[in-house]
Short mmCIF file of C-alpha atoms in Angstrom, two decimals:
data_model
loop_
_atom_site.label_atom_id
_atom_site.label_comp_id
_atom_site.label_asym_id
_atom_site.label_seq_id
_atom_site.Cartn_x
_atom_site.Cartn_y
_atom_site.Cartn_z
CA MET N 1272 -106.88 -39.56 -20.06
CA GLU N 1273 -103.37 -40.24 -21.32
CA CYS N 1274 -100.60 -37.93 -22.07
CA THR N 1275 -97.59 -38.41 -24.36
CA VAL N 1276 -93.96 -37.22 -24.58
CA LEU N 1277 -91.53 -37.53 -27.50
CA VAL N 1278 -88.18 -39.09 -26.61
CA GLU N 1279 -85.34 -38.49 -29.06
CA THR N 1280 -83.23 -41.46 -29.87
CA THR N 1281 -80.47 -41.88 -32.29
CA LYS N 1282 -82.41 -43.79 -34.76
CA ARG N 1283 -85.95 -42.48 -34.67
CA GLN N 1284 -88.51 -40.77 -32.29
CA LYS N 1285 -90.39 -43.10 -30.10
CA LYS N 1286 -93.78 -42.32 -28.40
CA LYS N 1287 -93.79 -43.20 -24.63
CA VAL N 1288 -97.02 -43.39 -23.01
CA ILE N 1289 -97.31 -42.12 -19.42
CA THR N 1290 -100.39 -43.29 -17.57
CA PRO N 1291 -101.57 -40.88 -14.72
CA ASN N 1292 -101.80 -42.05 -11.15
CA THR N 1293 -105.00 -43.71 -10.02
CA PRO N 1294 -106.90 -42.03 -6.86
CA GLU N 1295 -105.19 -44.87 -4.63
CA GLN N 1296 -101.67 -44.13 -5.87
CA ASP N 1297 -102.30 -40.39 -5.40
CA LEU N 1298 -103.48 -41.31 -1.72
CA TYR N 1299 -100.19 -42.77 -1.06
CA LEU N 1300 -98.28 -39.97 -2.37
CA ALA N 1301 -100.21 -37.61 -0.32
CA ILE N 1302 -99.61 -39.67 2.81
CA GLU N 1303 -95.83 -39.55 2.05
CA ARG N 1304 -95.77 -35.91 1.67
CA GLY N 1305 -97.97 -35.49 4.78
CA ASP N 1306 -100.64 -33.73 2.85
CA LEU N 1307 -103.68 -33.76 4.96
CA HIS N 1308 -105.77 -31.75 2.63
CA ASP N 1309 -105.22 -34.04 -0.45
CA VAL N 1310 -105.88 -37.04 1.62
CA GLN N 1311 -109.06 -35.66 2.86
CA VAL N 1312 -110.07 -34.86 -0.70
CA LEU N 1313 -109.27 -38.24 -1.86
CA LEU N 1314 -111.23 -39.83 1.03
CA GLU N 1315 -114.23 -37.77 0.32
CA ARG N 1316 -114.21 -38.91 -3.34
CA GLY N 1317 -114.36 -42.54 -2.05
CA VAL N 1318 -110.77 -43.69 -2.68
CA ASP N 1319 -110.41 -47.56 -2.04
CA LEU N 1320 -108.71 -48.00 1.30
CA SER N 1321 -108.26 -51.76 0.88
CA TYR N 1322 -105.87 -51.03 -1.99
CA ARG N 1323 -102.28 -52.07 -1.32
CA LEU N 1324 -99.19 -50.65 -2.80
CA GLU N 1325 -96.26 -53.07 -2.46
CA GLY N 1326 -97.99 -54.70 0.43
CA TRP N 1327 -98.69 -51.83 2.42
CA SER N 1328 -102.10 -50.33 3.19
CA PRO N 1329 -102.71 -46.74 3.34
CA LEU N 1330 -103.20 -46.99 7.18
CA THR N 1331 -99.94 -48.70 7.78
CA VAL N 1332 -98.07 -46.35 5.66
CA ALA N 1333 -99.37 -43.37 7.60
CA CYS N 1334 -98.61 -45.08 10.86
CA GLU N 1335 -95.04 -45.76 9.67
CA TYR N 1336 -94.49 -42.14 8.47
CA GLY N 1337 -95.99 -40.64 11.75
CA HIS N 1338 -98.67 -38.47 10.27
CA GLU N 1339 -101.17 -38.42 13.23
CA GLU N 1340 -103.85 -36.24 11.55
CA ILE N 1341 -103.87 -38.34 8.30
CA VAL N 1342 -104.05 -41.57 10.56
CA ASP N 1343 -107.01 -40.08 12.33
CA ALA N 1344 -108.71 -39.18 9.18
CA ILE N 1345 -108.16 -42.78 7.66
CA VAL N 1346 -109.14 -44.36 11.00
CA ASN N 1347 -112.50 -42.29 10.91
CA GLN N 1348 -113.21 -43.24 7.30
CA LEU N 1349 -112.36 -46.85 7.89
CA LYS N 1350 -114.75 -46.97 10.96
CA ASN N 1351 -117.55 -45.44 9.01
CA ASP N 1352 -116.97 -47.99 6.26
CA GLU N 1353 -117.01 -50.61 8.76
CA GLN N 1354 -120.18 -49.63 10.42
CA ASN N 1355 -121.87 -49.52 6.85
CA ASN N 1356 -120.71 -53.04 6.05
CA LYS N 1357 -121.72 -54.56 9.21
CA ARG N 1358 -125.29 -53.54 8.52
CA LYS N 1359 -125.16 -55.51 5.36
CA GLN N 1360 -123.52 -58.46 6.79
CA ARG N 1361 -125.20 -61.70 8.04
CA VAL N 1362 -124.74 -62.59 11.52
CA SER N 1363 -122.41 -65.61 10.80
CA ASP N 1364 -120.17 -63.23 8.84
CA ARG N 1365 -119.97 -60.73 11.81
CA LEU N 1366 -118.60 -63.45 13.93
CA ASN N 1367 -115.49 -63.90 11.93
CA TYR N 1368 -115.11 -60.23 11.00
CA VAL N 1369 -111.75 -58.55 11.78
CA SER N 1370 -111.40 -54.95 12.89
CA VAL N 1371 -110.11 -52.64 10.34
CA LEU N 1372 -107.57 -51.75 13.00
CA GLU N 1373 -106.21 -55.17 12.98
CA THR N 1374 -105.87 -55.45 9.20
CA LEU N 1375 -102.34 -56.72 8.48
CA ASN N 1376 -100.11 -55.69 5.60
CA ASP N 1377 -98.10 -58.16 3.58
CA ASN N 1378 -95.37 -58.04 6.26
CA GLY N 1379 -97.84 -59.28 8.84
CA ASP N 1380 -97.89 -55.91 10.79
CA THR N 1381 -100.71 -54.25 12.17
CA PRO N 1382 -100.96 -50.38 12.21
CA LEU N 1383 -100.13 -50.50 16.07
CA ILE N 1384 -97.02 -52.45 15.29
CA CYS N 1385 -95.88 -50.03 12.47
CA ALA N 1386 -96.43 -47.04 14.72
CA ALA N 1387 -94.55 -48.80 17.74
CA ARG N 1388 -91.58 -49.73 15.44
CA ALA N 1389 -91.32 -46.23 14.33
CA GLY N 1390 -91.63 -44.68 17.80
CA HIS N 1391 -94.89 -42.68 17.22
CA LEU N 1392 -96.38 -42.42 20.67
CA ASP N 1393 -99.27 -40.11 19.70
CA ILE N 1394 -100.31 -42.52 16.94
CA CYS N 1395 -100.02 -45.52 19.32
CA SER N 1396 -102.47 -43.66 21.54
CA LEU N 1397 -104.85 -42.79 18.75
CA LEU N 1398 -104.98 -46.35 17.71
CA LEU N 1399 -105.80 -47.69 21.01
CA GLU N 1400 -108.33 -45.19 21.87
CA SER N 1401 -109.94 -46.28 18.54
CA GLY N 1402 -110.14 -49.68 19.55
CA ALA N 1403 -107.02 -51.33 18.56
CA TYR N 1404 -105.93 -54.58 20.29
CA ILE N 1405 -102.71 -53.95 22.20
CA ASN N 1406 -101.52 -57.51 22.14
CA GLN N 1407 -102.14 -58.31 18.44
CA THR N 1408 -99.01 -60.13 17.11
CA ASN N 1409 -97.34 -59.88 13.70
CA GLN N 1410 -98.72 -62.67 11.49
CA HIS N 1411 -95.32 -64.20 10.63
CA VAL N 1412 -92.70 -63.78 13.48
CA ARG N 1413 -95.42 -63.26 16.27
CA GLN N 1414 -94.03 -59.97 17.73
CA THR N 1415 -96.21 -57.80 19.76
CA PRO N 1416 -96.23 -54.11 19.47
CA LEU N 1417 -94.53 -54.03 23.01
CA LEU N 1418 -91.64 -56.42 21.79
CA VAL N 1419 -91.12 -54.32 18.61
CA ALA N 1420 -90.92 -51.01 20.60
CA VAL N 1421 -88.41 -52.70 22.97
CA GLU N 1422 -86.18 -53.83 20.01
CA HIS N 1423 -86.05 -50.35 18.55
CA GLY N 1424 -85.47 -48.73 21.89
CA HIS N 1425 -88.53 -46.54 22.16
CA MET N 1426 -88.77 -46.13 25.86
CA ASP N 1427 -91.61 -43.77 25.73
CA VAL N 1428 -93.84 -46.08 23.64
CA VAL N 1429 -92.87 -49.08 26.03
CA ASP N 1430 -93.93 -47.18 29.03
CA PHE N 1431 -97.05 -46.16 27.40
CA LEU N 1432 -97.87 -49.67 26.18
CA LEU N 1433 -97.13 -51.15 29.71
CA ASP N 1434 -99.46 -48.51 31.38
CA CYS N 1435 -102.15 -49.59 28.88
CA GLY N 1436 -101.82 -53.13 29.88
CA ALA N 1437 -99.56 -54.82 27.25
CA ASP N 1438 -98.62 -58.38 28.21
CA VAL N 1439 -95.02 -58.29 29.25
CA GLN N 1440 -94.70 -62.00 28.86
CA LEU N 1441 -95.89 -62.71 25.28
CA THR N 1442 -93.06 -63.97 23.01
CA ASP N 1443 -92.39 -64.21 19.48
CA ASN N 1444 -92.13 -67.19 17.10
CA ILE N 1445 -88.73 -68.29 18.71
CA HIS N 1446 -89.80 -67.58 22.28
CA ILE N 1447 -87.96 -64.18 22.59
CA THR N 1448 -89.49 -62.25 25.55
CA PRO N 1449 -89.44 -58.35 25.64
CA LEU N 1450 -86.84 -58.60 28.59
CA TYR N 1451 -84.60 -60.77 26.34
CA ALA N 1452 -84.99 -58.25 23.64
CA ALA N 1453 -83.96 -55.36 25.78
CA ILE N 1454 -80.87 -57.11 27.01
CA LYS N 1455 -80.03 -58.00 23.48
CA ALA N 1456 -80.32 -54.41 22.53
CA ARG N 1457 -77.97 -53.51 25.47
CA ASN N 1458 -80.62 -51.14 26.95
CA PRO N 1459 -80.33 -51.36 30.82
CA PRO N 1460 -83.05 -48.81 31.65
CA MET N 1461 -85.47 -50.72 29.45
CA VAL N 1462 -84.59 -54.00 31.28
CA GLN N 1463 -85.24 -52.12 34.51
CA ARG N 1464 -88.67 -50.96 33.16
CA LEU N 1465 -89.75 -54.29 32.31
CA ILE N 1466 -88.65 -56.05 35.55
CA GLN N 1467 -90.77 -53.34 37.35
CA ALA N 1468 -93.57 -54.35 35.18
CA GLY N 1469 -93.45 -57.73 36.66
CA CYS N 1470 -91.80 -59.92 33.75
CA ASP N 1471 -90.41 -63.33 34.41
CA VAL N 1472 -86.76 -62.69 34.99
CA ASN N 1473 -85.97 -66.50 33.95
CA LEU N 1474 -87.64 -66.35 30.64
CA GLY N 1475 -85.60 -65.20 27.69
CA SER N 1476 -85.54 -67.14 24.42
CA GLN N 1477 -85.75 -70.78 23.52
CA ASP N 1478 -82.05 -71.08 23.96
CA HIS N 1479 -80.92 -68.65 26.75
CA ALA N 1480 -82.16 -67.12 29.91
CA PRO N 1481 -81.87 -63.33 30.49
CA LEU N 1482 -79.04 -63.71 32.85
CA PHE N 1483 -76.94 -65.84 30.40
CA LEU N 1484 -77.29 -63.27 27.75
CA ALA N 1485 -76.35 -60.51 30.11
CA ALA N 1486 -73.26 -62.33 31.17
CA ARG N 1487 -72.25 -62.99 27.49
CA LEU N 1488 -72.82 -59.16 26.57
CA LYS N 1489 -70.74 -58.12 29.66
CA LEU N 1490 -73.89 -56.09 30.98
CA LEU N 1491 -72.82 -55.85 34.76
CA SER N 1492 -75.66 -53.63 35.61
CA VAL N 1493 -78.29 -55.92 33.94
CA VAL N 1494 -76.68 -58.93 35.82
CA GLN N 1495 -77.00 -57.02 38.99
CA MET N 1496 -80.64 -56.00 38.15
CA LEU N 1497 -81.67 -59.70 37.32
CA ILE N 1498 -80.01 -61.19 40.46
CA LYS N 1499 -81.75 -58.54 42.72
CA ALA N 1500 -85.09 -59.40 40.92
CA GLY N 1501 -84.48 -62.89 42.04
CA CYS N 1502 -83.52 -64.85 38.86
CA ASN N 1503 -82.09 -68.38 39.15
CA LYS N 1504 -78.10 -67.75 39.38
CA ASN N 1505 -77.31 -71.13 38.15
CA ILE N 1506 -79.65 -71.62 35.44
CA THR N 1507 -78.31 -73.61 32.50
CA ILE N 1508 -78.66 -73.92 28.76
CA LYS N 1509 -79.04 -77.31 26.89
CA TYR N 1510 -75.31 -77.97 27.25
CA ASP N 1511 -75.48 -77.31 30.98
CA VAL N 1512 -73.55 -74.14 30.83
CA THR N 1513 -74.28 -71.49 33.46
CA PRO N 1514 -74.02 -67.72 33.24
CA LEU N 1515 -70.74 -67.84 35.33
CA TYR N 1516 -69.32 -70.37 32.97
CA GLU N 1517 -70.35 -67.96 29.99
CA ALA N 1518 -68.76 -64.97 31.58
CA THR N 1519 -65.64 -66.86 32.34
CA PHE N 1520 -65.51 -68.07 28.76
CA ARG N 1521 -65.63 -64.56 27.54
CA GLY N 1522 -63.08 -63.31 30.04
CA HIS N 1523 -65.56 -60.90 31.67
CA SER N 1524 -63.93 -60.77 35.00
CA ASP N 1525 -66.11 -58.01 36.44
CA ILE N 1526 -69.14 -60.27 36.14
CA VAL N 1527 -67.31 -63.36 37.09
CA GLU N 1528 -66.36 -61.47 40.38
CA PHE N 1529 -69.91 -60.44 40.98
CA LEU N 1530 -71.35 -63.88 40.25
CA VAL N 1531 -68.75 -65.60 42.64
CA ASN N 1532 -69.72 -63.13 45.35
CA GLU N 1533 -73.40 -63.92 44.88
CA GLU N 1534 -72.31 -67.59 45.56
CA CYS N 1535 -73.12 -68.90 42.32
CA ASP N 1536 -72.07 -72.61 41.85
CA VAL N 1537 -68.33 -72.26 40.75
CA ASN N 1538 -67.82 -76.02 40.22
CA LYS N 1539 -70.94 -76.75 38.02
CA THR N 1540 -69.77 -78.50 35.02
CA ASP N 1541 -71.13 -78.50 31.29
CA MET N 1542 -72.13 -81.95 29.69
CA TYR N 1543 -68.41 -82.64 28.90
CA GLY N 1544 -67.21 -82.25 32.56
CA VAL N 1545 -65.69 -78.64 31.84
CA SER N 1546 -65.82 -76.37 34.78
CA PRO N 1547 -65.54 -72.51 34.71
CA LEU N 1548 -61.89 -73.13 36.02
CA HIS N 1549 -61.19 -75.32 33.11
CA ILE N 1550 -62.61 -72.66 30.71
CA ALA N 1551 -60.57 -69.87 32.32
CA SER N 1552 -57.40 -71.84 32.26
CA MET N 1553 -58.11 -72.88 28.61
CA TYR N 1554 -58.38 -69.36 27.36
CA GLY N 1555 -55.80 -67.89 29.67
CA HIS N 1556 -58.07 -65.61 31.58
CA LEU N 1557 -55.73 -65.31 34.70
CA ASN N 1558 -57.97 -62.78 36.52
CA CYS N 1559 -60.99 -65.27 36.15
CA VAL N 1560 -58.72 -68.13 37.38
CA ILE N 1561 -57.83 -66.26 40.50
CA LEU N 1562 -61.51 -65.05 41.14
CA LEU N 1563 -62.73 -68.59 40.77
CA ILE N 1564 -60.08 -70.28 43.02
CA LEU N 1565 -60.53 -67.65 45.70
CA GLY N 1566 -64.39 -68.34 45.30
CA GLY N 1567 -63.83 -72.01 46.15
CA ALA N 1568 -63.32 -73.59 42.71
CA ASP N 1569 -62.04 -77.08 42.98
CA MET N 1570 -58.72 -77.47 41.28
CA ARG N 1571 -58.97 -81.25 41.34
CA LEU N 1572 -61.83 -81.39 39.08
CA ARG N 1573 -61.28 -83.31 35.84
CA MET N 1574 -62.58 -82.93 32.36
CA GLN N 1575 -64.15 -85.69 30.44
CA HIS N 1576 -60.68 -86.54 29.03
CA GLY N 1577 -59.02 -86.45 32.45
CA GLN N 1578 -57.39 -83.06 32.43
CA THR N 1579 -57.20 -80.83 35.30
CA ALA N 1580 -57.49 -76.94 34.93
CA LEU N 1581 -53.56 -76.81 35.54
CA GLN N 1582 -52.94 -79.38 32.79
CA VAL N 1583 -55.24 -77.44 30.42
CA ALA N 1584 -53.20 -74.33 30.95
CA MET N 1585 -50.00 -76.34 30.25
CA GLU N 1586 -51.38 -77.80 26.95
CA MET N 1587 -52.59 -74.13 25.94
CA ASN N 1588 -49.22 -72.57 26.83
CA HIS N 1589 -50.93 -70.07 29.21
CA ALA N 1590 -47.67 -69.73 31.35
CA ASP N 1591 -48.92 -67.11 33.57
CA VAL N 1592 -52.04 -69.34 34.60
CA VAL N 1593 -49.61 -72.27 35.06
CA GLU N 1594 -47.36 -70.13 37.29
CA TYR N 1595 -50.30 -69.20 39.50
CA PHE N 1596 -51.34 -72.73 40.16
CA LEU N 1597 -47.77 -73.60 40.99
CA CYS N 1598 -47.63 -70.58 43.27
CA ARG N 1599 -50.65 -71.97 45.06
CA GLY N 1600 -48.84 -75.32 45.70
CA GLU N 1601 -50.09 -77.46 42.89
CA ASP N 1602 -47.67 -80.42 42.12
CA ILE N 1603 -47.84 -81.49 38.62
CA LEU N 1604 -46.52 -85.13 39.69
CA SER N 1605 -49.07 -85.57 42.39
CA LYS N 1606 -52.69 -86.22 42.73
CA PRO N 1607 -54.92 -85.17 41.12
CA HIS N 1608 -52.55 -84.19 38.37
CA GLY N 1609 -50.14 -87.25 38.56
CA SER N 1610 -52.12 -89.89 36.67
CA ASN N 1611 -51.53 -88.24 33.20
CA SER N 1612 -48.91 -85.69 34.11
CA LEU N 1613 -46.16 -87.32 31.89
CA LYS N 1614 -48.30 -87.30 29.04
CA ILE N 1615 -49.15 -83.53 29.58
CA ILE N 1616 -45.54 -82.71 30.04
CA ALA N 1617 -44.66 -84.49 26.79
CA THR N 1618 -47.49 -82.35 25.05
CA VAL N 1619 -45.82 -79.17 26.30
CA PHE N 1620 -42.59 -80.10 24.46
CA GLU N 1621 -44.20 -81.53 21.43
CA LYS N 1622 -46.06 -78.28 20.91
CA GLY N 1623 -42.90 -76.25 21.60
CA HIS N 1624 -44.42 -74.18 24.62
CA LYS N 1625 -41.19 -72.53 25.53
CA GLU N 1626 -43.07 -70.12 27.96
CA THR N 1627 -44.62 -72.96 29.87
CA VAL N 1628 -41.33 -75.00 29.90
CA GLU N 1629 -39.60 -71.96 31.54
CA VAL N 1630 -42.23 -71.86 34.22
CA LEU N 1631 -42.04 -75.61 34.88
CA LEU N 1632 -38.05 -75.16 35.16
CA ARG N 1633 -38.53 -72.37 37.79
CA GLY N 1634 -41.10 -74.08 39.75
CA CYS N 1635 -40.57 -77.90 39.56
CA ALA N 1636 -37.21 -79.04 40.91
CA ASN N 1637 -38.33 -82.74 40.32
CA LEU N 1638 -39.56 -82.28 36.75
CA VAL N 1639 -39.31 -85.51 35.06
CA LEU N 1640 -37.70 -85.13 31.60
CA LEU N 1641 -37.79 -88.55 29.78
CA HIS N 1642 -37.16 -89.23 26.16
CA TYR N 1643 -40.03 -86.88 25.04
CA PRO N 1644 -40.05 -85.82 21.41
CA ARG N 1645 -38.39 -82.43 21.03
CA VAL N 1646 -37.04 -82.27 24.60
CA THR N 1647 -33.43 -82.29 23.33
CA GLU N 1648 -34.22 -80.19 20.37
CA MET N 1649 -35.87 -77.23 22.41
CA PHE N 1650 -32.83 -77.13 24.91
CA CYS N 1651 -30.27 -77.29 22.26
CA ASN N 1652 -31.65 -74.46 20.35
CA ASN N 1653 -32.35 -72.20 23.31
CA LYS N 1654 -29.45 -70.90 25.52
CA HIS N 1655 -31.78 -69.37 28.14
CA LEU N 1656 -33.60 -72.64 28.57
CA LEU N 1657 -30.47 -74.56 28.55
CA GLU N 1658 -28.99 -72.26 31.34
CA MET N 1659 -32.32 -72.71 33.51
CA LEU N 1660 -32.36 -76.37 32.89
CA PHE N 1661 -28.69 -76.99 34.52
CA MET N 1662 -29.23 -74.51 37.29
CA SER N 1663 -32.71 -75.86 38.31
CA GLY N 1664 -31.63 -79.00 40.06
CA ILE N 1665 -33.51 -81.30 37.79
CA GLN N 1666 -31.92 -84.60 37.73
CA THR N 1667 -33.31 -86.09 34.56
CA ILE N 1668 -31.32 -84.05 32.24
CA PRO N 1669 -31.00 -85.64 28.66
CA GLY N 1670 -27.74 -87.64 28.36
CA VAL N 1671 -26.74 -85.91 25.13
CA LEU N 1672 -26.41 -82.68 27.23
CA THR N 1673 -24.41 -83.98 30.13
CA VAL N 1674 -21.79 -85.96 28.15
CA PRO N 1675 -19.47 -83.46 26.41
CA LYS N 1676 -18.56 -85.76 23.77
CA LEU N 1677 -22.18 -85.75 22.33
CA HIS N 1678 -22.44 -82.00 22.23
CA PRO N 1679 -21.09 -81.38 18.77
CA LYS N 1680 -23.68 -83.86 17.31
CA TYR N 1681 -26.77 -82.58 19.00
CA VAL N 1682 -26.17 -78.98 20.15
CA CYS N 1683 -26.45 -77.28 16.80
CA ASN N 1684 -26.78 -73.57 18.21
CA PRO N 1685 -23.34 -72.16 18.46
CA VAL N 1686 -24.13 -69.89 21.23
CA ALA N 1687 -25.85 -72.58 23.36
CA ALA N 1688 -22.90 -74.98 22.43
CA LYS N 1689 -20.29 -72.41 23.70
CA TRP N 1690 -22.14 -71.85 26.87
CA LEU N 1691 -22.40 -75.59 27.60
CA ASP N 1692 -18.78 -76.22 26.98
CA GLU N 1693 -17.76 -73.57 29.41
CA TYR N 1694 -20.22 -74.86 31.92
CA HIS N 1695 -18.79 -78.31 31.98
CA LYS N 1696 -15.20 -76.91 32.32
CA LYS N 1697 -15.84 -74.72 35.25
CA PRO N 1698 -16.84 -75.90 38.79
CA ARG N 1699 -20.08 -74.71 40.09
CA SER N 1700 -20.10 -72.12 42.79
CA LEU N 1701 -21.08 -72.87 46.41
CA LYS N 1702 -23.95 -70.56 45.99
CA ALA N 1703 -25.25 -72.42 42.90
CA LEU N 1704 -24.86 -75.69 44.70
CA CYS N 1705 -26.79 -74.31 47.82
CA ARG N 1706 -29.57 -73.26 45.43
CA ILE N 1707 -29.92 -76.68 43.91
CA ARG N 1708 -30.01 -78.28 47.37
CA VAL N 1709 -32.87 -75.94 48.44
CA ARG N 1710 -34.77 -76.37 45.29
CA ARG N 1711 -34.68 -80.11 45.66
CA CYS N 1712 -35.84 -79.97 49.08
CA LEU N 1713 -38.72 -77.87 47.99
CA GLY N 1714 -39.45 -80.30 45.18
CA ASN N 1715 -42.18 -79.22 42.74
CA LYS N 1716 -43.42 -76.61 45.12
CA VAL N 1717 -40.57 -74.21 44.81
CA LEU N 1718 -42.62 -71.27 43.70
CA CYS N 1719 -45.19 -71.73 46.66
CA LEU N 1720 -42.92 -72.87 49.56
CA SER N 1721 -39.96 -70.37 48.89
CA LYS N 1722 -42.23 -67.54 49.69
CA GLY N 1723 -42.32 -68.79 53.38
CA LEU N 1724 -38.68 -69.09 53.74
CA PRO N 1725 -37.21 -66.60 56.12
CA LEU N 1726 -34.91 -65.02 53.57
CA PRO N 1727 -34.50 -61.82 51.70
CA ALA N 1728 -36.62 -61.28 48.66
CA VAL N 1729 -33.53 -61.23 46.44
CA VAL N 1730 -32.52 -64.61 47.68
CA LYS N 1731 -35.83 -66.13 47.09
CA ASP N 1732 -35.74 -64.68 43.59
CA TYR N 1733 -32.46 -66.43 43.09
CA ILE N 1734 -33.90 -69.74 44.19
CA CYS N 1735 -36.77 -69.46 41.87
CA LEU N 1736 -34.45 -68.74 38.86
CA GLY N 1737 -35.80 -65.34 38.59
CA ASP N 1738 -32.12 -64.06 38.89
CA MET N 1739 -30.02 -67.06 37.69
CA TYR N 1740 -26.46 -65.79 38.59
CA GLY N 1741 -27.40 -63.82 41.67
CA GLU N 1742 -25.94 -60.58 40.37
#
């Protein structure tokens, strides 16, 4: 029967026909309300349970909403209908028959997957007791109920499914395991539960191992669990990147420290010859640089294009990292850095890396300053660097700075020009001359060797140009 209402418009009255709901539509409304009585009435009247509203069957909707009694009523009705249909089927049809509890909605989900995703433990139990298959996957993305429950963080459902025999190794269509999903969800207790269930701690996804993902996400507790469970510490992805490399790249020093202490390979390079130490130097992660070197990282390793870690830090203007290398006794003009050191020094000046230049002036008395682009420009426009240059003992100072007649033409900064004129007019003090002599004796290892000199700290600081005037 139809009912009509009159809708007033500015022009004339129009008749709008409203069609009443079908029994199937009423069933969905009753399920949404959680009205068990109305559902039972509709079931007794023979409502069509195969009807789908926007791709959802009545059972999957009830599972998603978590109405246990309604799920029980629909399951019983479906099983009764199933028994009646089986009596009418031929033997060949029975062999291909799919249980009503495995019927999928248009999203490819079974009722059990819907219940697991929503975290309805009692409904999961009811469905399994009624004969649902615990490992039935989603039709499209191949996710199991266990994987879905892990992704949504339902620990009680995960516990239940594992206790009921869910396969902890089944993966989805891109080979993500429940363990990988738990790590991705940043859920350490879930990870621990899956490890206890016997999952393979080296299987994660088609791209990454579980340890690699835990290192990337800075999940130290998970990294510790995986190592304790016996995972491969040096497992790599397709680019030969290890978990230690990834943690270093991200600057996760706590994880780097743990992996180094677990004796991971600190010198394992990627497909381009880049080691964890190169990466730490490239991104300026000083703490990681220190941990890797203390853990045995080889400072002589070269990347595919020939740079050492020290040279990478120089190119990227990470002055604190450069200073640490110099303090450990690295000489930028000696092996393994010597072969392309002049090119790297030129790059530092070309890019205007003032901070790195300052460190080089302090630590390298034999620094070579040839006619690099922008060398003269940098010193002529920076009084502080100009002072350091003349007090460092370096003997390759550009001629335009040592010949007073050339100063007006090149030194445009008035403050720097004034200081330079005064410097050339006054004789250097004995103390300044002694400093230059000591620095030249120490060569390019001033920052390293000065620490062992039997001198007061203030004198060492004076030698290293920390206090340029010794005041």
